[in-house]
PDB file of C-alpha atoms in Angstrom:
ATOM      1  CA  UNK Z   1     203.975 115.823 109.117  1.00  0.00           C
ATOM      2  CA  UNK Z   2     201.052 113.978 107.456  1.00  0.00           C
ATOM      3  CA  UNK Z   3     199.826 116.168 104.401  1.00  0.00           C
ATOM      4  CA  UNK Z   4     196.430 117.094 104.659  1.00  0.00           C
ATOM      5  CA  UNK Z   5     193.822 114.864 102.603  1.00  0.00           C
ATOM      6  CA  UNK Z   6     193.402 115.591  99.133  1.00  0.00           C
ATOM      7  CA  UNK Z   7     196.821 117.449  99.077  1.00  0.00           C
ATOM      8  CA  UNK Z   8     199.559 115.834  96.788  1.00  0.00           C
ATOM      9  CA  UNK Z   9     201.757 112.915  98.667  1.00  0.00           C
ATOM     10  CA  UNK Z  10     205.844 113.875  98.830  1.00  0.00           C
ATOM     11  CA  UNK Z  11     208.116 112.651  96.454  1.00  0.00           C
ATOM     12  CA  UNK Z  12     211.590 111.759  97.246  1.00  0.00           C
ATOM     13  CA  UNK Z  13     213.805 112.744  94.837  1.00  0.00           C
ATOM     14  CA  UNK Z  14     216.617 110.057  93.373  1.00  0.00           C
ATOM     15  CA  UNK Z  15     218.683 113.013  91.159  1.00  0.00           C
ATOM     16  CA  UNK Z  16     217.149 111.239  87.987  1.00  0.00           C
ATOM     17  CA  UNK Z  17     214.142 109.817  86.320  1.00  0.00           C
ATOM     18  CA  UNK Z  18     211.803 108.659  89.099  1.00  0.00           C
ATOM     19  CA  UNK Z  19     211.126 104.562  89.007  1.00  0.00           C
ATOM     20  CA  UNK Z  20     209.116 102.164  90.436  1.00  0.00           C
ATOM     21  CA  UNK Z  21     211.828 100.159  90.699  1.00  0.00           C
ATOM     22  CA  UNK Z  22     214.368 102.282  92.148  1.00  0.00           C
ATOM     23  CA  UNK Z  23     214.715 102.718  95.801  1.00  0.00           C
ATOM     24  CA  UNK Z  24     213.407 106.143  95.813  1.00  0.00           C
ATOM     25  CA  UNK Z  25     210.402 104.755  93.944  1.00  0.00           C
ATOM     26  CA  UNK Z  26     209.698 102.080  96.013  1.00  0.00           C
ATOM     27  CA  UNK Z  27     209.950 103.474  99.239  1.00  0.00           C
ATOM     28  CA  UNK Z  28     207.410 106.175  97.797  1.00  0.00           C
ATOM     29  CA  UNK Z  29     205.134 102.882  97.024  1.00  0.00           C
ATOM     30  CA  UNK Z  30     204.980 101.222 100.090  1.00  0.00           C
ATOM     31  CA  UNK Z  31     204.716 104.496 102.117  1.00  0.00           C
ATOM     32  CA  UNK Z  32     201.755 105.371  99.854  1.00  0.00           C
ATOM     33  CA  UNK Z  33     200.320 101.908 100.773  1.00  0.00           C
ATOM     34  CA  UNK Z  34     201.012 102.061 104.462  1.00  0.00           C
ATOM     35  CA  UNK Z  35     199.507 105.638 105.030  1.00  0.00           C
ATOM     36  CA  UNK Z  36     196.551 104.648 103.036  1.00  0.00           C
ATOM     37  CA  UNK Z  37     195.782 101.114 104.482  1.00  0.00           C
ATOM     38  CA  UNK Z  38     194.301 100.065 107.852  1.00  0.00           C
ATOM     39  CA  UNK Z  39     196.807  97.468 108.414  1.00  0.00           C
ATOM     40  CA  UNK Z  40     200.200  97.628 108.258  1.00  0.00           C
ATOM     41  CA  UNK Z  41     200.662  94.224 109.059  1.00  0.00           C
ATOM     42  CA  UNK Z  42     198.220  93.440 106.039  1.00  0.00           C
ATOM     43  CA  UNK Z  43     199.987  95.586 103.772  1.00  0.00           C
ATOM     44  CA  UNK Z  44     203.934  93.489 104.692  1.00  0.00           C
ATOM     45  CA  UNK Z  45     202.608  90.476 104.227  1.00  0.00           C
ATOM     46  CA  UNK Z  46     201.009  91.598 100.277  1.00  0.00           C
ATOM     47  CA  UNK Z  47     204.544  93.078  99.896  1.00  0.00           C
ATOM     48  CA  UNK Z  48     206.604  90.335 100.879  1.00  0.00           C
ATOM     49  CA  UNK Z  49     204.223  88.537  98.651  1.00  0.00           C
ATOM     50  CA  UNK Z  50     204.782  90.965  95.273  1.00  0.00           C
ATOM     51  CA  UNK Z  51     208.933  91.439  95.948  1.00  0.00           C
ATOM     52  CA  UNK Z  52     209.349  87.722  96.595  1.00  0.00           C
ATOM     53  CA  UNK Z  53     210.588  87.546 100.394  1.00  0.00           C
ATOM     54  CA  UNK Z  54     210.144  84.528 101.258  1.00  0.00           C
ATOM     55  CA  UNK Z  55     206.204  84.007 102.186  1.00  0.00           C
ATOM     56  CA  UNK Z  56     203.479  86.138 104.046  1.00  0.00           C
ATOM     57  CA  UNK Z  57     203.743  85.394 107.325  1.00  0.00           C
ATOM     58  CA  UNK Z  58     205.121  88.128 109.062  1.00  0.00           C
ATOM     59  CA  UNK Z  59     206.755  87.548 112.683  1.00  0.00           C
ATOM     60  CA  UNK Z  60     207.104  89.670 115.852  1.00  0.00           C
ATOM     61  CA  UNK Z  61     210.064  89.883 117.368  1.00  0.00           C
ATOM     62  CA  UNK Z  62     210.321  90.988 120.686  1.00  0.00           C
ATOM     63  CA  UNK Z  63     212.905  93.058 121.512  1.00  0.00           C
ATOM     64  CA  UNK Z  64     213.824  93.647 125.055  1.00  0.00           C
ATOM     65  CA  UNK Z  65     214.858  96.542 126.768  1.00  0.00           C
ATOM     66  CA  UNK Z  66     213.277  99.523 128.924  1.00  0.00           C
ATOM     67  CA  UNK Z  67     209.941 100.884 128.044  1.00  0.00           C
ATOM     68  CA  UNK Z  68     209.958 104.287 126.352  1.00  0.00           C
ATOM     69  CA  UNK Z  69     207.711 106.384 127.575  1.00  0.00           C
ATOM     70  CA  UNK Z  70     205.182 108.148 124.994  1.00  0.00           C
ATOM     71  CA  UNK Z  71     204.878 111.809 125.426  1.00  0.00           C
ATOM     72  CA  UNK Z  72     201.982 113.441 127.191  1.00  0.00           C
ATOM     73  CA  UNK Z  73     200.330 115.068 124.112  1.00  0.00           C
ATOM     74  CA  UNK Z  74     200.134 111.998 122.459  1.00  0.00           C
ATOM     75  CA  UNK Z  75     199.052 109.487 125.960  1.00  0.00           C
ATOM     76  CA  UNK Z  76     195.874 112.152 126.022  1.00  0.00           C
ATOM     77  CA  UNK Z  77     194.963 111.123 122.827  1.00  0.00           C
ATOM     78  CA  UNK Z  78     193.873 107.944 124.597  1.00  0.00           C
ATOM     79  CA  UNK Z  79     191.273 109.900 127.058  1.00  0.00           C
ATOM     80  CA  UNK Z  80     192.301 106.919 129.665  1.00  0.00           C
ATOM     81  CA  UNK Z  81     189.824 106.373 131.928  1.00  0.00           C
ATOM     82  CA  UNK Z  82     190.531 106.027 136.153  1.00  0.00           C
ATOM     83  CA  UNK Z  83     192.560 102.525 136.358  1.00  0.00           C
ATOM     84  CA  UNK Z  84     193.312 101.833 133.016  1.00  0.00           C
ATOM     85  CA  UNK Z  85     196.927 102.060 131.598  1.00  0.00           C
ATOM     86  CA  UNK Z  86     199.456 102.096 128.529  1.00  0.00           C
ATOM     87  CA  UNK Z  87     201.715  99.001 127.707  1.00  0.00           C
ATOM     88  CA  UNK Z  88     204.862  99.101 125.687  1.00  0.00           C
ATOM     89  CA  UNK Z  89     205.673  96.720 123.437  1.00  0.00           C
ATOM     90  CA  UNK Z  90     208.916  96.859 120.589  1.00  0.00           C
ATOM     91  CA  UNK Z  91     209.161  94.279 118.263  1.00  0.00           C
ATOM     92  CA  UNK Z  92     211.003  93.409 115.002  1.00  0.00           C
ATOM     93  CA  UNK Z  93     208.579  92.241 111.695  1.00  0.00           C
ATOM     94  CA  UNK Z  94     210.715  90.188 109.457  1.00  0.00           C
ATOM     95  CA  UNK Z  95     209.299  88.113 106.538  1.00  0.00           C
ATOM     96  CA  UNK Z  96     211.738  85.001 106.614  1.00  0.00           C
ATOM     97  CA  UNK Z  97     215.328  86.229 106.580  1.00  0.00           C
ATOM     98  CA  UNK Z  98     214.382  89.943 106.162  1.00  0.00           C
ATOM     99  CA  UNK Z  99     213.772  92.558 108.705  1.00  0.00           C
ATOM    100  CA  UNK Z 100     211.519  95.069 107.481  1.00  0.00           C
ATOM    101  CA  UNK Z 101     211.031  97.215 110.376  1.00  0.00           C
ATOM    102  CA  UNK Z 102     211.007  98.249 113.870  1.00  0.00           C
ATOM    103  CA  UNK Z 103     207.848  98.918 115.688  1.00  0.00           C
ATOM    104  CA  UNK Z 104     207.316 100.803 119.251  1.00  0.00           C
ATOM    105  CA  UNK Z 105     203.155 100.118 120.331  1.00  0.00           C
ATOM    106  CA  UNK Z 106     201.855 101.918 123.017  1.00  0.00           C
ATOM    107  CA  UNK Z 107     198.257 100.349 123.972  1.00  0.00           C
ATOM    108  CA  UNK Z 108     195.548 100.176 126.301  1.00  0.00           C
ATOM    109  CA  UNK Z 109     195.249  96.938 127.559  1.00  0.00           C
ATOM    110  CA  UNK Z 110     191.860  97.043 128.600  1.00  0.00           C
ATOM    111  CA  UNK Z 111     190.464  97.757 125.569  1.00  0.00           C
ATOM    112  CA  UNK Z 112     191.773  94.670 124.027  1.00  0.00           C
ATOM    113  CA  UNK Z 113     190.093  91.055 124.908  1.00  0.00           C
ATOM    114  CA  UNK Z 114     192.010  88.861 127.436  1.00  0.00           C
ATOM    115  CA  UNK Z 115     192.773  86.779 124.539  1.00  0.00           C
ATOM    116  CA  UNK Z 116     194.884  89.327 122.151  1.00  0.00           C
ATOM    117  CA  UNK Z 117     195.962  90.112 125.389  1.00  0.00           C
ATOM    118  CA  UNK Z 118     197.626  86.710 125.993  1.00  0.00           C
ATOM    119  CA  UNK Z 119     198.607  86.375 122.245  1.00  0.00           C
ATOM    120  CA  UNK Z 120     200.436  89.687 122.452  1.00  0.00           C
ATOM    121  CA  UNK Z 121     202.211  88.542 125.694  1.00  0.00           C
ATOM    122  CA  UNK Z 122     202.813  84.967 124.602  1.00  0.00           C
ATOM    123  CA  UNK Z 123     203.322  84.807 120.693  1.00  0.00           C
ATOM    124  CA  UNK Z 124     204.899  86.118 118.194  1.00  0.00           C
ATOM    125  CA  UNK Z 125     201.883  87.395 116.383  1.00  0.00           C
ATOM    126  CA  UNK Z 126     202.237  90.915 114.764  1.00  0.00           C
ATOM    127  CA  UNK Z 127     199.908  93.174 116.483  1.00  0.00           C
ATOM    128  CA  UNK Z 128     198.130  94.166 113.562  1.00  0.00           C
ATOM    129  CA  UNK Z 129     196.698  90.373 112.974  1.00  0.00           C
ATOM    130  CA  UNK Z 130     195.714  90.307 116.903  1.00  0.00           C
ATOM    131  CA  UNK Z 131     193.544  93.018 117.164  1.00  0.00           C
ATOM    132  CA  UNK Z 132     192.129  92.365 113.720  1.00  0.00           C
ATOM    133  CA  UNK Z 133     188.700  91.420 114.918  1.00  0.00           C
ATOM    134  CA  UNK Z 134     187.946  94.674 116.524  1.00  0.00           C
ATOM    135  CA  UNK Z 135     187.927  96.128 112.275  1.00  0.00           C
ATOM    136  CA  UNK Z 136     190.773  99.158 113.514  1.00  0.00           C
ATOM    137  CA  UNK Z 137     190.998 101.967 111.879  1.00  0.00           C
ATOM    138  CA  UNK Z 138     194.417 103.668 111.209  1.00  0.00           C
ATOM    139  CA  UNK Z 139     194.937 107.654 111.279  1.00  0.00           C
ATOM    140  CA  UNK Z 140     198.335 108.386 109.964  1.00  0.00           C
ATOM    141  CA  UNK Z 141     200.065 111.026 112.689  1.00  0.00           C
ATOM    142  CA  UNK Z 142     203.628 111.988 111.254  1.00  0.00           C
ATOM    143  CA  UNK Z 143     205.889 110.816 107.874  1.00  0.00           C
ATOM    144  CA  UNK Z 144     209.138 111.122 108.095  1.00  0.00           C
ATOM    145  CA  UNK Z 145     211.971 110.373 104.924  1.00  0.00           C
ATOM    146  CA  UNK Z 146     215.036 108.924 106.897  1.00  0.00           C
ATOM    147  CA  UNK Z 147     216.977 107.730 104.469  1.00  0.00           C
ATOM    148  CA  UNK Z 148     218.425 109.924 101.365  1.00  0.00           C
ATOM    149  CA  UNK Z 149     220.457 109.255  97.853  1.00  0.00           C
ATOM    150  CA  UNK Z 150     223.331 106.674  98.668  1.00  0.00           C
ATOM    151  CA  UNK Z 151     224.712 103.731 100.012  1.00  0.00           C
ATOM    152  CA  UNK Z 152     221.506 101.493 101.371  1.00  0.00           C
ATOM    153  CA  UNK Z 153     222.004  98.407 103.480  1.00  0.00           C
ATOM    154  CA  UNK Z 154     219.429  96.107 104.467  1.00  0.00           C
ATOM    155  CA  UNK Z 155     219.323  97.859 108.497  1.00  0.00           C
ATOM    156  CA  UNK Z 156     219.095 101.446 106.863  1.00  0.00           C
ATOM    157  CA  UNK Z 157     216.113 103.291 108.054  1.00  0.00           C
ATOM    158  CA  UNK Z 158     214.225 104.296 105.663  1.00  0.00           C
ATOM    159  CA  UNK Z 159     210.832 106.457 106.455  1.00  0.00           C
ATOM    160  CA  UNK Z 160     209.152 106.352 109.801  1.00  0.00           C
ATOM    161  CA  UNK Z 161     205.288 106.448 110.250  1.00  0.00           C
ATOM    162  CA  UNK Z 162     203.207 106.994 113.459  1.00  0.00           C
ATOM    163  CA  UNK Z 163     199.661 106.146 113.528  1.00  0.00           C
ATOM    164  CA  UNK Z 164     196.838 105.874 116.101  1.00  0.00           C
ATOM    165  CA  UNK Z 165     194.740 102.600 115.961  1.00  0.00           C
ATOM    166  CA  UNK Z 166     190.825 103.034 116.989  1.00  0.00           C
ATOM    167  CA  UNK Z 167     188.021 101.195 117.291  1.00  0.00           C
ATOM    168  CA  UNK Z 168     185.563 101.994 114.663  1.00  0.00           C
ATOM    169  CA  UNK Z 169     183.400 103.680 116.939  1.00  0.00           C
ATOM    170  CA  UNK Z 170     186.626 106.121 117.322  1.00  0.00           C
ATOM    171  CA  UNK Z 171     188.174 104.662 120.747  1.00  0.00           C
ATOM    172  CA  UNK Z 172     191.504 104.691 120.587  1.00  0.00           C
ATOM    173  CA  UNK Z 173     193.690 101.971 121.841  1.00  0.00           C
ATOM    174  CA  UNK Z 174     196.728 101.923 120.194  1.00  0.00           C
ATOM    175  CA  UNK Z 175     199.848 104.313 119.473  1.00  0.00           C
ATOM    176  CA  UNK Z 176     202.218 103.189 117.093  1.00  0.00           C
ATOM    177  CA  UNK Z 177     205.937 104.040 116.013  1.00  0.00           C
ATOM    178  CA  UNK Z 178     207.040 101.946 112.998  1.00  0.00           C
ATOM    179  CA  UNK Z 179     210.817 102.596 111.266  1.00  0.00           C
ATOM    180  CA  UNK Z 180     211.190 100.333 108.198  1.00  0.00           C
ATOM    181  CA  UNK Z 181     214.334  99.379 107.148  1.00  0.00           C
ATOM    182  CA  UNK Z 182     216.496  98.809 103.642  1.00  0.00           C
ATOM    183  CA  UNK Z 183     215.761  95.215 103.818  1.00  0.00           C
ATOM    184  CA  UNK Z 184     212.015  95.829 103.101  1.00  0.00           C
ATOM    185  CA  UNK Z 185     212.855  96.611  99.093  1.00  0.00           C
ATOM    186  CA  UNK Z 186     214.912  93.119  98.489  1.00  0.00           C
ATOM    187  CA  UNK Z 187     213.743  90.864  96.193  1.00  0.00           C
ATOM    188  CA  UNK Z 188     212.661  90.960  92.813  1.00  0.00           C
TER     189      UNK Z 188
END
């Protein structure tokens, strides 16, 4: 789970001095980032940027297969009202070559404009750049450390975040499920 604010972030621990550079230390970076920013999208593309990967834009990948159901705890979170519903939606974000992670999105369609609608159906868009003009905010929901001292390959998970995207007036309208992956820390 999410520490609570103000309490001291985890540390994973490599079995030696603790460095930036290493892959304990820069999983702790970019988690830090993530669970303190309002975009993840936002916060790829700068990191694909800083480690070199090839340029900012980040892509969607759709990945087909059966929708997953979210569980009912979390779907109340969403205080749906009569007639509206959850979509599923699993994609890949890579950064050229590299495929940082996997994301699950449940959302409310009808809180989103026909248009991200159409660009969420049609493109291959990252959801956090479509619904960028509704200014979401991002409350972190669980953390979890995935991958531990040893052998890392570029389709290792790593950490695991989940994360409820509101309106700023506190609607929410999005429940997401992001794994990120080894490939995330090539580059420089």
């Amino acid at each position: 789970m999410i520490p609570p604010a103000g309490s001291p972030r985890p540390r994973v621990s490599t079995g030696g001095p603790d460095s930036e550079a290493s892959p304990a230390g820069l999983i702790e970076t970019l988690s830090r980032r993530l669970l303190s920013g309002h975009s993840a999208t936002a916060i790829l593309e700068a990191w694909c940027v800083e480690r070199g990967l090839s340029g900012p834009a980040i892509v969607a990948e759709r990945v087909d297969g059966a929708d997953r159901a979210l569980d009912e705890d979390r779907q109340r979170l969403f205080q749906l009202a009569p007639g509206e519903t959850l979509r599923y939606r699993r994609v890949r974000l890579s950064c050229g070559p590299h495929t940082l992670s996997e994301a699950d999105n449940w959302y409310v369609p009808a809180r989103l404009t026909r248009e991200m609608n159409r660009l969420l159906d049609a493109t291959q868009l990252p959801f956090g750049r479509v619904v960028h003009p509704l200014a979401p905010t991002r409350r972190n929901l669980d953390l979890r450390l995935l991958w531990s001292e040893g052998t890392l390959g570029p389709d290792d998970a790593l950490f695991a975040i989940e994360a409820l995207l509101s309106t700023p007036d506190g609607i929410p309208f999005c429940e997401v499920h992001e794994t990120y992956l080894g490939a995330v820390l090539d580059g420089r």
